[in-house]
Amino acid sequence: MHSVLVASRSAEQRDSREPRRDSKEPRNGTPQLDAVSLAIVQQLQEDGRRPYAAIGKAVGLSEAAVRQRVQKLLDQGVMQIVAVTDPLTVGFRRQAMLGINVDGDLDPVADALTAMSEVEYIVITAGSFDLMVEIVCEDDDHLLEVINKRVRTLPGVRSTESFVYLKLKKQTYMWGTR
């Protein structure tokens, strides 16, 4: 297991008490990060356990200022600091992406999928599929049970197409600061 920072933009607004360090207005209600916050995110993406003092030295802030900035980034939902495991090493031998087509409203199907512990990722898409869903299972039998007995039986699911992972070639979380 290793530690990684997952950075994502949030719909939450900036705390109005902190002065803006750049002239950009929020785009679509998303916080716009200044250069120092981006540098902090980058430092944490390199090592999610990096001490605040070391980050402060790298970005030109005190340890306390870094601690406050990191807490604010966490509170705003801009980033998470999580441990990411390799599914194979913890007993999950089968991963797949499912393309799902839905009749009617997508939200009830997406909500039902969200409640399934095997589902790791769901996106509503434009194109050939209405939803793309990543599933992590113990083995092929478990995957078959999830798809056949739980996903395909959901009201509104018209069709599914499975893309079974044979080998993971790249997985990175470094996109958060480019």
Short mmCIF file of N, CA and C in Angstrom, two decimals:
data_model
loop_
_atom_site.label_atom_id
_atom_site.label_comp_id
_atom_site.label_asym_id
_atom_site.label_seq_id
_atom_site.Cartn_x
_atom_site.Cartn_y
_atom_site.Cartn_z
N MET A 1 0.85 -1.17 0.00
CA MET A 1 0.00 0.00 0.00
C MET A 1 0.90 1.23 0.00
N HIS A 2 0.50 2.23 -0.74
CA HIS A 2 1.22 3.48 -0.74
C HIS A 2 0.23 4.62 -0.57
N SER A 3 0.75 5.75 -0.19
CA SER A 3 -0.10 6.90 0.05
C SER A 3 -0.06 7.80 -1.18
N VAL A 4 -1.18 8.34 -1.53
CA VAL A 4 -1.25 9.21 -2.69
C VAL A 4 -2.27 10.29 -2.43
N LEU A 5 -2.06 11.43 -3.04
CA LEU A 5 -3.02 12.50 -2.95
C LEU A 5 -3.86 12.48 -4.21
N VAL A 6 -5.15 12.56 -4.04
CA VAL A 6 -6.06 12.62 -5.18
C VAL A 6 -6.62 14.03 -5.20
N ALA A 7 -6.30 14.78 -6.23
CA ALA A 7 -6.77 16.16 -6.32
C ALA A 7 -7.92 16.23 -7.30
N SER A 8 -8.96 16.93 -6.91
CA SER A 8 -10.09 17.13 -7.81
C SER A 8 -10.70 18.48 -7.51
N ARG A 9 -11.36 19.02 -8.48
CA ARG A 9 -12.04 20.30 -8.30
C ARG A 9 -13.38 20.06 -7.63
N SER A 10 -13.80 21.00 -6.80
CA SER A 10 -15.07 20.89 -6.09
C SER A 10 -15.99 22.02 -6.51
N ALA A 11 -17.28 21.79 -6.35
CA ALA A 11 -18.25 22.83 -6.67
C ALA A 11 -18.38 23.85 -5.54
N GLU A 12 -17.72 23.59 -4.42
CA GLU A 12 -17.83 24.50 -3.29
C GLU A 12 -17.06 25.78 -3.56
N GLN A 13 -17.54 26.89 -3.01
CA GLN A 13 -16.88 28.18 -3.18
C GLN A 13 -15.72 28.31 -2.19
N ARG A 14 -14.80 29.24 -2.50
CA ARG A 14 -13.69 29.56 -1.61
C ARG A 14 -14.22 30.17 -0.33
N ASP A 15 -13.49 30.04 0.76
CA ASP A 15 -13.80 30.72 2.00
C ASP A 15 -13.56 32.21 1.77
N SER A 16 -14.57 33.03 1.95
CA SER A 16 -14.46 34.45 1.64
C SER A 16 -13.52 35.18 2.60
N ARG A 17 -13.11 34.57 3.70
CA ARG A 17 -12.21 35.22 4.64
C ARG A 17 -10.78 35.26 4.14
N GLU A 18 -10.41 34.30 3.26
CA GLU A 18 -9.04 34.30 2.74
C GLU A 18 -8.98 35.17 1.50
N PRO A 19 -8.04 36.11 1.46
CA PRO A 19 -7.95 36.95 0.27
C PRO A 19 -7.53 36.12 -0.93
N ARG A 20 -8.05 36.51 -2.10
CA ARG A 20 -7.68 35.83 -3.34
C ARG A 20 -6.25 36.21 -3.68
N ARG A 21 -5.46 35.24 -4.08
CA ARG A 21 -4.08 35.49 -4.42
C ARG A 21 -3.90 35.60 -5.94
N ASP A 22 -4.96 35.43 -6.68
CA ASP A 22 -4.90 35.60 -8.12
C ASP A 22 -6.12 36.38 -8.58
N SER A 23 -6.13 36.78 -9.83
CA SER A 23 -7.23 37.60 -10.30
C SER A 23 -8.33 36.79 -10.97
N LYS A 24 -8.18 35.49 -11.04
CA LYS A 24 -9.18 34.65 -11.70
C LYS A 24 -10.42 34.52 -10.85
N GLU A 25 -11.56 34.64 -11.48
CA GLU A 25 -12.82 34.38 -10.80
C GLU A 25 -13.12 32.89 -10.88
N PRO A 26 -13.89 32.37 -9.94
CA PRO A 26 -14.22 30.94 -10.01
C PRO A 26 -14.92 30.61 -11.31
N ARG A 27 -14.49 29.51 -11.94
CA ARG A 27 -15.11 29.01 -13.15
C ARG A 27 -16.14 27.98 -12.76
N ASN A 28 -17.38 28.18 -13.18
CA ASN A 28 -18.44 27.21 -12.89
C ASN A 28 -18.54 26.90 -11.40
N GLY A 29 -18.25 27.85 -10.53
CA GLY A 29 -18.35 27.63 -9.10
C GLY A 29 -17.21 26.83 -8.52
N THR A 30 -16.15 26.62 -9.29
CA THR A 30 -15.00 25.85 -8.79
C THR A 30 -13.94 26.79 -8.26
N PRO A 31 -13.33 26.43 -7.13
CA PRO A 31 -12.26 27.28 -6.61
C PRO A 31 -11.10 27.35 -7.60
N GLN A 32 -10.58 28.54 -7.80
CA GLN A 32 -9.39 28.72 -8.62
C GLN A 32 -8.20 28.79 -7.67
N LEU A 33 -7.25 27.90 -7.85
CA LEU A 33 -6.13 27.82 -6.93
C LEU A 33 -5.00 28.72 -7.38
N ASP A 34 -4.37 29.40 -6.41
CA ASP A 34 -3.21 30.22 -6.74
C ASP A 34 -1.98 29.33 -6.88
N ALA A 35 -0.88 29.92 -7.26
CA ALA A 35 0.35 29.17 -7.53
C ALA A 35 0.85 28.44 -6.28
N VAL A 36 0.70 29.05 -5.12
CA VAL A 36 1.18 28.41 -3.89
C VAL A 36 0.34 27.18 -3.56
N SER A 37 -0.98 27.28 -3.67
CA SER A 37 -1.83 26.12 -3.41
C SER A 37 -1.53 25.00 -4.41
N LEU A 38 -1.35 25.35 -5.68
CA LEU A 38 -0.99 24.34 -6.67
C LEU A 38 0.34 23.67 -6.33
N ALA A 39 1.29 24.46 -5.85
CA ALA A 39 2.59 23.89 -5.47
C ALA A 39 2.45 22.95 -4.27
N ILE A 40 1.57 23.29 -3.34
CA ILE A 40 1.32 22.40 -2.19
C ILE A 40 0.71 21.09 -2.67
N VAL A 41 -0.28 21.18 -3.55
CA VAL A 41 -0.90 19.97 -4.10
C VAL A 41 0.16 19.11 -4.79
N GLN A 42 1.02 19.75 -5.58
CA GLN A 42 2.06 19.00 -6.29
C GLN A 42 3.00 18.31 -5.31
N GLN A 43 3.38 18.99 -4.25
CA GLN A 43 4.25 18.39 -3.23
C GLN A 43 3.58 17.16 -2.62
N LEU A 44 2.30 17.25 -2.32
CA LEU A 44 1.59 16.13 -1.72
C LEU A 44 1.35 14.99 -2.72
N GLN A 45 1.23 15.33 -4.00
CA GLN A 45 1.08 14.28 -5.01
C GLN A 45 2.37 13.48 -5.13
N GLU A 46 3.49 14.12 -4.97
CA GLU A 46 4.77 13.42 -5.00
C GLU A 46 4.92 12.50 -3.80
N ASP A 47 4.42 12.94 -2.64
CA ASP A 47 4.49 12.14 -1.42
C ASP A 47 3.40 12.63 -0.48
N GLY A 48 2.33 11.85 -0.36
CA GLY A 48 1.20 12.23 0.47
C GLY A 48 1.51 12.31 1.95
N ARG A 49 2.70 11.80 2.35
CA ARG A 49 3.10 11.85 3.76
C ARG A 49 4.20 12.87 4.01
N ARG A 50 4.49 13.70 3.02
CA ARG A 50 5.55 14.72 3.16
C ARG A 50 5.20 15.65 4.32
N PRO A 51 6.15 15.91 5.20
CA PRO A 51 5.89 16.80 6.35
C PRO A 51 5.57 18.24 5.90
N TYR A 52 4.70 18.89 6.65
CA TYR A 52 4.32 20.26 6.33
C TYR A 52 5.53 21.19 6.35
N ALA A 53 6.49 20.94 7.22
CA ALA A 53 7.70 21.77 7.28
C ALA A 53 8.47 21.68 5.96
N ALA A 54 8.58 20.48 5.41
CA ALA A 54 9.29 20.30 4.13
C ALA A 54 8.52 20.96 2.99
N ILE A 55 7.20 20.85 3.02
CA ILE A 55 6.38 21.50 2.00
C ILE A 55 6.55 23.02 2.11
N GLY A 56 6.50 23.52 3.34
CA GLY A 56 6.66 24.96 3.55
C GLY A 56 7.97 25.48 3.00
N LYS A 57 9.03 24.74 3.23
CA LYS A 57 10.35 25.14 2.71
C LYS A 57 10.33 25.18 1.18
N ALA A 58 9.66 24.21 0.56
CA ALA A 58 9.62 24.14 -0.90
C ALA A 58 8.75 25.23 -1.53
N VAL A 59 7.71 25.66 -0.81
CA VAL A 59 6.78 26.64 -1.41
C VAL A 59 6.89 28.03 -0.80
N GLY A 60 7.76 28.20 0.20
CA GLY A 60 7.97 29.52 0.78
C GLY A 60 6.97 29.94 1.82
N LEU A 61 6.40 28.97 2.55
CA LEU A 61 5.47 29.29 3.64
C LEU A 61 5.94 28.63 4.93
N SER A 62 5.40 29.09 6.05
CA SER A 62 5.67 28.45 7.33
C SER A 62 4.92 27.12 7.40
N GLU A 63 5.34 26.27 8.31
CA GLU A 63 4.64 25.00 8.52
C GLU A 63 3.17 25.23 8.87
N ALA A 64 2.91 26.22 9.74
CA ALA A 64 1.53 26.51 10.15
C ALA A 64 0.69 26.98 8.96
N ALA A 65 1.27 27.80 8.10
CA ALA A 65 0.53 28.29 6.92
C ALA A 65 0.21 27.14 5.97
N VAL A 66 1.15 26.22 5.81
CA VAL A 66 0.91 25.05 4.95
C VAL A 66 -0.20 24.20 5.56
N ARG A 67 -0.14 23.97 6.86
CA ARG A 67 -1.17 23.18 7.54
C ARG A 67 -2.56 23.80 7.31
N GLN A 68 -2.66 25.12 7.43
CA GLN A 68 -3.95 25.80 7.21
C GLN A 68 -4.41 25.66 5.76
N ARG A 69 -3.48 25.83 4.83
CA ARG A 69 -3.83 25.72 3.41
C ARG A 69 -4.29 24.30 3.08
N VAL A 70 -3.57 23.30 3.56
CA VAL A 70 -3.95 21.91 3.29
C VAL A 70 -5.33 21.63 3.87
N GLN A 71 -5.59 22.08 5.08
CA GLN A 71 -6.91 21.86 5.69
C GLN A 71 -8.00 22.53 4.87
N LYS A 72 -7.73 23.72 4.38
CA LYS A 72 -8.71 24.42 3.56
C LYS A 72 -8.97 23.67 2.25
N LEU A 73 -7.91 23.17 1.61
CA LEU A 73 -8.07 22.39 0.38
C LEU A 73 -8.88 21.13 0.63
N LEU A 74 -8.67 20.50 1.78
CA LEU A 74 -9.44 19.31 2.15
C LEU A 74 -10.90 19.68 2.41
N ASP A 75 -11.12 20.76 3.18
CA ASP A 75 -12.48 21.19 3.51
C ASP A 75 -13.27 21.59 2.28
N GLN A 76 -12.62 22.19 1.30
CA GLN A 76 -13.29 22.63 0.07
C GLN A 76 -13.56 21.46 -0.87
N GLY A 77 -12.99 20.30 -0.58
CA GLY A 77 -13.16 19.16 -1.46
C GLY A 77 -12.27 19.23 -2.69
N VAL A 78 -11.28 20.10 -2.67
CA VAL A 78 -10.35 20.23 -3.80
C VAL A 78 -9.49 18.98 -3.90
N MET A 79 -9.15 18.38 -2.77
CA MET A 79 -8.29 17.20 -2.77
C MET A 79 -8.65 16.29 -1.60
N GLN A 80 -8.13 15.07 -1.70
CA GLN A 80 -8.21 14.09 -0.63
C GLN A 80 -6.81 13.51 -0.47
N ILE A 81 -6.48 13.10 0.72
CA ILE A 81 -5.23 12.37 0.93
C ILE A 81 -5.66 10.97 1.35
N VAL A 82 -5.35 9.98 0.51
CA VAL A 82 -5.83 8.62 0.73
C VAL A 82 -4.70 7.62 0.50
N ALA A 83 -4.87 6.43 1.04
CA ALA A 83 -3.99 5.31 0.73
C ALA A 83 -4.60 4.55 -0.44
N VAL A 84 -3.82 4.32 -1.47
CA VAL A 84 -4.30 3.59 -2.64
C VAL A 84 -3.62 2.23 -2.64
N THR A 85 -4.43 1.18 -2.72
CA THR A 85 -3.87 -0.17 -2.73
C THR A 85 -3.85 -0.73 -4.14
N ASP A 86 -3.03 -1.73 -4.33
CA ASP A 86 -3.04 -2.51 -5.57
C ASP A 86 -4.07 -3.61 -5.34
N PRO A 87 -5.17 -3.60 -6.12
CA PRO A 87 -6.24 -4.58 -5.87
C PRO A 87 -5.75 -6.03 -5.87
N LEU A 88 -4.79 -6.36 -6.71
CA LEU A 88 -4.29 -7.74 -6.77
C LEU A 88 -3.65 -8.17 -5.46
N THR A 89 -2.95 -7.27 -4.80
CA THR A 89 -2.26 -7.65 -3.56
C THR A 89 -3.19 -7.77 -2.36
N VAL A 90 -4.42 -7.27 -2.49
CA VAL A 90 -5.37 -7.37 -1.38
C VAL A 90 -6.56 -8.27 -1.71
N GLY A 91 -6.37 -9.15 -2.71
CA GLY A 91 -7.36 -10.19 -2.96
C GLY A 91 -8.41 -9.92 -4.02
N PHE A 92 -8.27 -8.84 -4.78
CA PHE A 92 -9.24 -8.54 -5.83
C PHE A 92 -8.58 -8.80 -7.18
N ARG A 93 -8.86 -9.97 -7.75
CA ARG A 93 -8.16 -10.44 -8.94
C ARG A 93 -8.84 -10.05 -10.25
N ARG A 94 -10.01 -9.44 -10.20
CA ARG A 94 -10.71 -9.11 -11.43
C ARG A 94 -11.24 -7.68 -11.39
N GLN A 95 -10.86 -6.89 -12.37
CA GLN A 95 -11.38 -5.54 -12.53
C GLN A 95 -11.98 -5.44 -13.92
N ALA A 96 -13.02 -4.62 -14.04
CA ALA A 96 -13.65 -4.43 -15.34
C ALA A 96 -14.31 -3.06 -15.38
N MET A 97 -14.42 -2.55 -16.59
CA MET A 97 -15.20 -1.35 -16.84
C MET A 97 -16.47 -1.81 -17.52
N LEU A 98 -17.60 -1.31 -17.07
CA LEU A 98 -18.88 -1.63 -17.70
C LEU A 98 -19.42 -0.39 -18.40
N GLY A 99 -19.82 -0.57 -19.65
CA GLY A 99 -20.58 0.45 -20.34
C GLY A 99 -22.04 0.07 -20.18
N ILE A 100 -22.84 1.00 -19.69
CA ILE A 100 -24.25 0.71 -19.41
C ILE A 100 -25.13 1.70 -20.16
N ASN A 101 -26.16 1.16 -20.83
CA ASN A 101 -27.20 1.99 -21.44
C ASN A 101 -28.47 1.88 -20.61
N VAL A 102 -29.12 3.01 -20.45
CA VAL A 102 -30.26 3.13 -19.54
C VAL A 102 -31.46 3.68 -20.31
N ASP A 103 -32.63 3.14 -20.01
CA ASP A 103 -33.88 3.72 -20.49
C ASP A 103 -34.37 4.70 -19.44
N GLY A 104 -34.63 5.93 -19.85
CA GLY A 104 -35.16 6.91 -18.91
C GLY A 104 -34.08 7.62 -18.12
N ASP A 105 -34.43 8.04 -16.92
CA ASP A 105 -33.58 8.83 -16.04
C ASP A 105 -32.35 8.04 -15.60
N LEU A 106 -31.18 8.63 -15.74
CA LEU A 106 -29.92 7.97 -15.36
C LEU A 106 -29.69 7.95 -13.86
N ASP A 107 -30.19 8.96 -13.16
CA ASP A 107 -29.86 9.12 -11.75
C ASP A 107 -30.24 7.93 -10.87
N PRO A 108 -31.43 7.34 -10.99
CA PRO A 108 -31.74 6.19 -10.13
C PRO A 108 -30.78 5.01 -10.36
N VAL A 109 -30.40 4.78 -11.60
CA VAL A 109 -29.46 3.69 -11.88
C VAL A 109 -28.09 4.04 -11.30
N ALA A 110 -27.62 5.26 -11.53
CA ALA A 110 -26.32 5.68 -10.99
C ALA A 110 -26.32 5.61 -9.46
N ASP A 111 -27.42 6.02 -8.84
CA ASP A 111 -27.52 5.96 -7.38
C ASP A 111 -27.47 4.52 -6.87
N ALA A 112 -28.16 3.61 -7.55
CA ALA A 112 -28.15 2.20 -7.14
C ALA A 112 -26.74 1.61 -7.30
N LEU A 113 -26.06 1.97 -8.36
CA LEU A 113 -24.69 1.48 -8.57
C LEU A 113 -23.75 2.04 -7.52
N THR A 114 -23.96 3.29 -7.14
CA THR A 114 -23.14 3.92 -6.11
C THR A 114 -23.19 3.14 -4.80
N ALA A 115 -24.31 2.54 -4.51
CA ALA A 115 -24.47 1.79 -3.25
C ALA A 115 -23.75 0.44 -3.26
N MET A 116 -23.30 -0.03 -4.42
CA MET A 116 -22.63 -1.33 -4.51
C MET A 116 -21.16 -1.20 -4.12
N SER A 117 -20.72 -2.01 -3.17
CA SER A 117 -19.34 -1.92 -2.69
C SER A 117 -18.31 -2.25 -3.77
N GLU A 118 -18.68 -3.03 -4.76
CA GLU A 118 -17.74 -3.41 -5.82
C GLU A 118 -17.50 -2.27 -6.82
N VAL A 119 -18.40 -1.31 -6.84
CA VAL A 119 -18.29 -0.20 -7.79
C VAL A 119 -17.36 0.86 -7.22
N GLU A 120 -16.32 1.17 -7.98
CA GLU A 120 -15.32 2.13 -7.55
C GLU A 120 -15.44 3.48 -8.23
N TYR A 121 -16.08 3.52 -9.38
CA TYR A 121 -16.05 4.71 -10.21
C TYR A 121 -17.28 4.71 -11.11
N ILE A 122 -17.97 5.83 -11.18
CA ILE A 122 -19.13 5.95 -12.06
C ILE A 122 -19.07 7.32 -12.73
N VAL A 123 -19.25 7.32 -14.04
CA VAL A 123 -19.38 8.59 -14.75
C VAL A 123 -20.57 8.52 -15.70
N ILE A 124 -21.27 9.63 -15.80
CA ILE A 124 -22.32 9.78 -16.80
C ILE A 124 -21.62 10.30 -18.04
N THR A 125 -21.87 9.66 -19.18
CA THR A 125 -21.11 9.99 -20.38
C THR A 125 -22.01 10.38 -21.53
N ALA A 126 -21.39 10.95 -22.53
CA ALA A 126 -22.03 11.20 -23.82
C ALA A 126 -21.37 10.26 -24.80
N GLY A 127 -22.12 9.64 -25.66
CA GLY A 127 -21.52 8.71 -26.62
C GLY A 127 -22.25 7.39 -26.62
N SER A 128 -21.52 6.32 -26.80
CA SER A 128 -22.10 4.98 -26.94
C SER A 128 -22.78 4.48 -25.69
N PHE A 129 -22.35 4.92 -24.53
CA PHE A 129 -22.91 4.46 -23.26
C PHE A 129 -23.41 5.64 -22.45
N ASP A 130 -24.41 5.39 -21.64
CA ASP A 130 -24.91 6.41 -20.73
C ASP A 130 -24.06 6.52 -19.48
N LEU A 131 -23.58 5.36 -19.00
CA LEU A 131 -22.76 5.30 -17.79
C LEU A 131 -21.53 4.45 -18.06
N MET A 132 -20.41 4.83 -17.47
CA MET A 132 -19.21 3.98 -17.44
C MET A 132 -18.94 3.71 -15.96
N VAL A 133 -18.79 2.43 -15.63
CA VAL A 133 -18.70 2.01 -14.24
C VAL A 133 -17.50 1.07 -14.08
N GLU A 134 -16.61 1.39 -13.14
CA GLU A 134 -15.49 0.50 -12.85
C GLU A 134 -15.87 -0.39 -11.68
N ILE A 135 -15.61 -1.69 -11.86
CA ILE A 135 -15.95 -2.68 -10.84
C ILE A 135 -14.68 -3.44 -10.45
N VAL A 136 -14.51 -3.66 -9.15
CA VAL A 136 -13.38 -4.44 -8.63
C VAL A 136 -13.96 -5.63 -7.88
N CYS A 137 -13.56 -6.85 -8.32
CA CYS A 137 -14.13 -8.08 -7.75
C CYS A 137 -13.02 -9.06 -7.35
N GLU A 138 -13.42 -10.04 -6.56
CA GLU A 138 -12.47 -11.05 -6.10
C GLU A 138 -12.02 -11.97 -7.22
N ASP A 139 -12.93 -12.32 -8.14
CA ASP A 139 -12.61 -13.26 -9.21
C ASP A 139 -13.68 -13.17 -10.29
N ASP A 140 -13.56 -14.02 -11.31
CA ASP A 140 -14.53 -13.99 -12.42
C ASP A 140 -15.94 -14.33 -11.96
N ASP A 141 -16.09 -15.29 -11.05
CA ASP A 141 -17.43 -15.66 -10.56
C ASP A 141 -18.09 -14.47 -9.86
N HIS A 142 -17.31 -13.76 -9.07
CA HIS A 142 -17.82 -12.59 -8.36
C HIS A 142 -18.24 -11.52 -9.38
N LEU A 143 -17.41 -11.28 -10.40
CA LEU A 143 -17.74 -10.31 -11.44
C LEU A 143 -19.03 -10.70 -12.16
N LEU A 144 -19.16 -11.96 -12.51
CA LEU A 144 -20.37 -12.44 -13.19
C LEU A 144 -21.60 -12.22 -12.32
N GLU A 145 -21.49 -12.51 -11.04
CA GLU A 145 -22.61 -12.32 -10.12
C GLU A 145 -23.01 -10.84 -10.06
N VAL A 146 -22.03 -9.95 -9.96
CA VAL A 146 -22.33 -8.51 -9.89
C VAL A 146 -23.02 -8.05 -11.16
N ILE A 147 -22.47 -8.42 -12.32
CA ILE A 147 -23.05 -7.96 -13.59
C ILE A 147 -24.41 -8.59 -13.83
N ASN A 148 -24.49 -9.89 -13.73
CA ASN A 148 -25.70 -10.62 -14.12
C ASN A 148 -26.84 -10.48 -13.13
N LYS A 149 -26.55 -10.56 -11.86
CA LYS A 149 -27.62 -10.59 -10.85
C LYS A 149 -27.90 -9.23 -10.20
N ARG A 150 -26.95 -8.30 -10.29
CA ARG A 150 -27.16 -7.03 -9.60
C ARG A 150 -27.24 -5.83 -10.53
N VAL A 151 -26.37 -5.76 -11.53
CA VAL A 151 -26.41 -4.60 -12.43
C VAL A 151 -27.50 -4.76 -13.47
N ARG A 152 -27.51 -5.87 -14.18
CA ARG A 152 -28.48 -6.05 -15.27
C ARG A 152 -29.92 -6.11 -14.78
N THR A 153 -30.13 -6.40 -13.52
CA THR A 153 -31.50 -6.48 -12.98
C THR A 153 -32.02 -5.15 -12.46
N LEU A 154 -31.19 -4.11 -12.47
CA LEU A 154 -31.64 -2.80 -12.00
C LEU A 154 -32.70 -2.25 -12.94
N PRO A 155 -33.79 -1.71 -12.41
CA PRO A 155 -34.80 -1.09 -13.25
C PRO A 155 -34.17 0.03 -14.09
N GLY A 156 -34.44 0.00 -15.38
CA GLY A 156 -33.92 1.02 -16.28
C GLY A 156 -32.68 0.60 -17.06
N VAL A 157 -31.96 -0.43 -16.59
CA VAL A 157 -30.78 -0.88 -17.33
C VAL A 157 -31.24 -1.61 -18.59
N ARG A 158 -30.88 -1.06 -19.75
CA ARG A 158 -31.25 -1.65 -21.03
C ARG A 158 -30.19 -2.64 -21.51
N SER A 159 -28.91 -2.28 -21.39
CA SER A 159 -27.84 -3.17 -21.85
C SER A 159 -26.54 -2.83 -21.14
N THR A 160 -25.64 -3.82 -21.12
CA THR A 160 -24.31 -3.61 -20.56
C THR A 160 -23.28 -4.19 -21.52
N GLU A 161 -22.11 -3.65 -21.48
CA GLU A 161 -20.97 -4.22 -22.20
C GLU A 161 -19.79 -4.21 -21.25
N SER A 162 -19.12 -5.35 -21.13
CA SER A 162 -18.03 -5.51 -20.16
C SER A 162 -16.68 -5.39 -20.84
N PHE A 163 -15.79 -4.67 -20.20
CA PHE A 163 -14.42 -4.53 -20.65
C PHE A 163 -13.53 -5.01 -19.50
N VAL A 164 -13.15 -6.28 -19.55
CA VAL A 164 -12.37 -6.90 -18.48
C VAL A 164 -10.92 -6.45 -18.59
N TYR A 165 -10.34 -6.02 -17.48
CA TYR A 165 -8.95 -5.58 -17.47
C TYR A 165 -8.04 -6.81 -17.51
N LEU A 166 -7.12 -6.83 -18.45
CA LEU A 166 -6.12 -7.89 -18.52
C LEU A 166 -4.84 -7.49 -17.81
N LYS A 167 -4.47 -6.21 -17.96
CA LYS A 167 -3.24 -5.73 -17.33
C LYS A 167 -3.33 -4.21 -17.22
N LEU A 168 -2.97 -3.69 -16.07
CA LEU A 168 -2.95 -2.25 -15.85
C LEU A 168 -1.58 -1.72 -16.27
N LYS A 169 -1.56 -0.84 -17.25
CA LYS A 169 -0.30 -0.30 -17.75
C LYS A 169 0.05 1.05 -17.14
N LYS A 170 -0.94 1.84 -16.79
CA LYS A 170 -0.65 3.15 -16.20
C LYS A 170 -1.82 3.57 -15.33
N GLN A 171 -1.49 4.06 -14.15
CA GLN A 171 -2.48 4.67 -13.26
C GLN A 171 -1.75 5.75 -12.51
N THR A 172 -2.16 6.99 -12.71
CA THR A 172 -1.49 8.09 -12.06
C THR A 172 -2.51 9.09 -11.53
N TYR A 173 -2.10 9.81 -10.54
CA TYR A 173 -2.96 10.84 -9.95
C TYR A 173 -2.28 12.21 -10.02
N MET A 174 -1.36 12.38 -10.94
CA MET A 174 -0.56 13.59 -11.00
C MET A 174 -1.19 14.70 -11.84
N TRP A 175 -2.38 14.51 -12.36
CA TRP A 175 -3.00 15.49 -13.24
C TRP A 175 -3.52 16.72 -12.51
N GLY A 176 -3.54 16.69 -11.21
CA GLY A 176 -4.20 17.74 -10.44
C GLY A 176 -3.58 19.11 -10.51
N THR A 177 -2.36 19.27 -11.03
CA THR A 177 -1.74 20.60 -11.04
C THR A 177 -1.34 21.06 -12.43
N ARG A 178 -1.65 20.31 -13.46
CA ARG A 178 -1.23 20.78 -14.78
C ARG A 178 -2.21 21.73 -15.37
#
